[in-house]
XYZ file of C-alpha atoms in Angstrom:
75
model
C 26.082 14.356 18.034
C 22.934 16.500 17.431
C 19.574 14.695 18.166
C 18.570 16.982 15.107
C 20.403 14.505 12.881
C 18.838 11.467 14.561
C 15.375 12.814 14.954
C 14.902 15.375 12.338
C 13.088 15.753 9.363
C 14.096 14.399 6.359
C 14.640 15.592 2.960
C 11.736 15.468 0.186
C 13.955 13.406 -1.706
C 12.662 10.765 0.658
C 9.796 10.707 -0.929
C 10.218 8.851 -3.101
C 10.682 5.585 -0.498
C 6.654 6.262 -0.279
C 5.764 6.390 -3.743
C 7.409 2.822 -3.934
C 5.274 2.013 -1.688
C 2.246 3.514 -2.867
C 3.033 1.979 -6.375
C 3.251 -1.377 -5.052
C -0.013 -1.363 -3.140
C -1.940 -0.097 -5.810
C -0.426 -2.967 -7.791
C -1.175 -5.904 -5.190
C -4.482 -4.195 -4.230
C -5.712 -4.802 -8.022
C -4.361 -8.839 -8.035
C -6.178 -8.992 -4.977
C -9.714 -7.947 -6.515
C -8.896 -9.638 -9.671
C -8.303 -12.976 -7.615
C -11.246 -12.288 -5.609
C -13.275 -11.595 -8.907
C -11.866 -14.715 -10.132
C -12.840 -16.993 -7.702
C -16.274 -15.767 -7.218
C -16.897 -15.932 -11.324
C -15.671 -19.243 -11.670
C -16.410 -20.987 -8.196
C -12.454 -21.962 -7.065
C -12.885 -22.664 -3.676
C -8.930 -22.445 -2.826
C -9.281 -19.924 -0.143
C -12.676 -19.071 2.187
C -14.883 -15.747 1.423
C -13.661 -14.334 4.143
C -9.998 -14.610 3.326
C -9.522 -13.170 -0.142
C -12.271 -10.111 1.257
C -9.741 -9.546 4.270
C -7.000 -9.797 1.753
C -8.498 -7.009 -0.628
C -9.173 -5.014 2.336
C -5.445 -5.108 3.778
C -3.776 -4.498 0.585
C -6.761 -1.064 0.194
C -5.679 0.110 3.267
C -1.774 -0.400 2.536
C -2.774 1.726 -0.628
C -3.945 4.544 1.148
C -1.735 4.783 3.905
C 1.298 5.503 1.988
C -0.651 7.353 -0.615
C -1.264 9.654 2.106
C 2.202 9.430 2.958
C 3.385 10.262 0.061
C 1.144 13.210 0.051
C 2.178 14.418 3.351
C 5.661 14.048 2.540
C 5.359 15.634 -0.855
C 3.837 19.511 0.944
């Protein structure tokens, strides 16, 4: 057994696994400002400030990472 096939590069058909991803963190990172819009419009105090600014934050950062994945991946 090669370490080549273990180890190695893959395809560009893999890809795709990124683009996934990059699709559902753009998705999740826009409910995450809408909910953060929404509760700062209309006063719900469900979750702190700080929460739901953390949460829009993580779910930015998801974005980009696998966009520039996906990027990487793609050249």
């Amino acid at each position: 057994m090669k370490l080549d096939a273990v180890f190695g590069p893959l395809d560009v058909e893999y890809c795709l696994y990124f683009y996934i991803l990059m699709v559902f963190g753009f998705i999740v990172m826009l409910l995450s400002v809408a909910k953060l819009a929404f509760s700062l419009l209309f006063g719900k105090k469900t979750e702190s400030l700080g929460d739901s600014v953390f949460i829009v934050v993580h779910s930015l950062l998801f974005y980009f990472v696998n966009r520039l994945l996906y990027t990487m991946c793609n050249k």
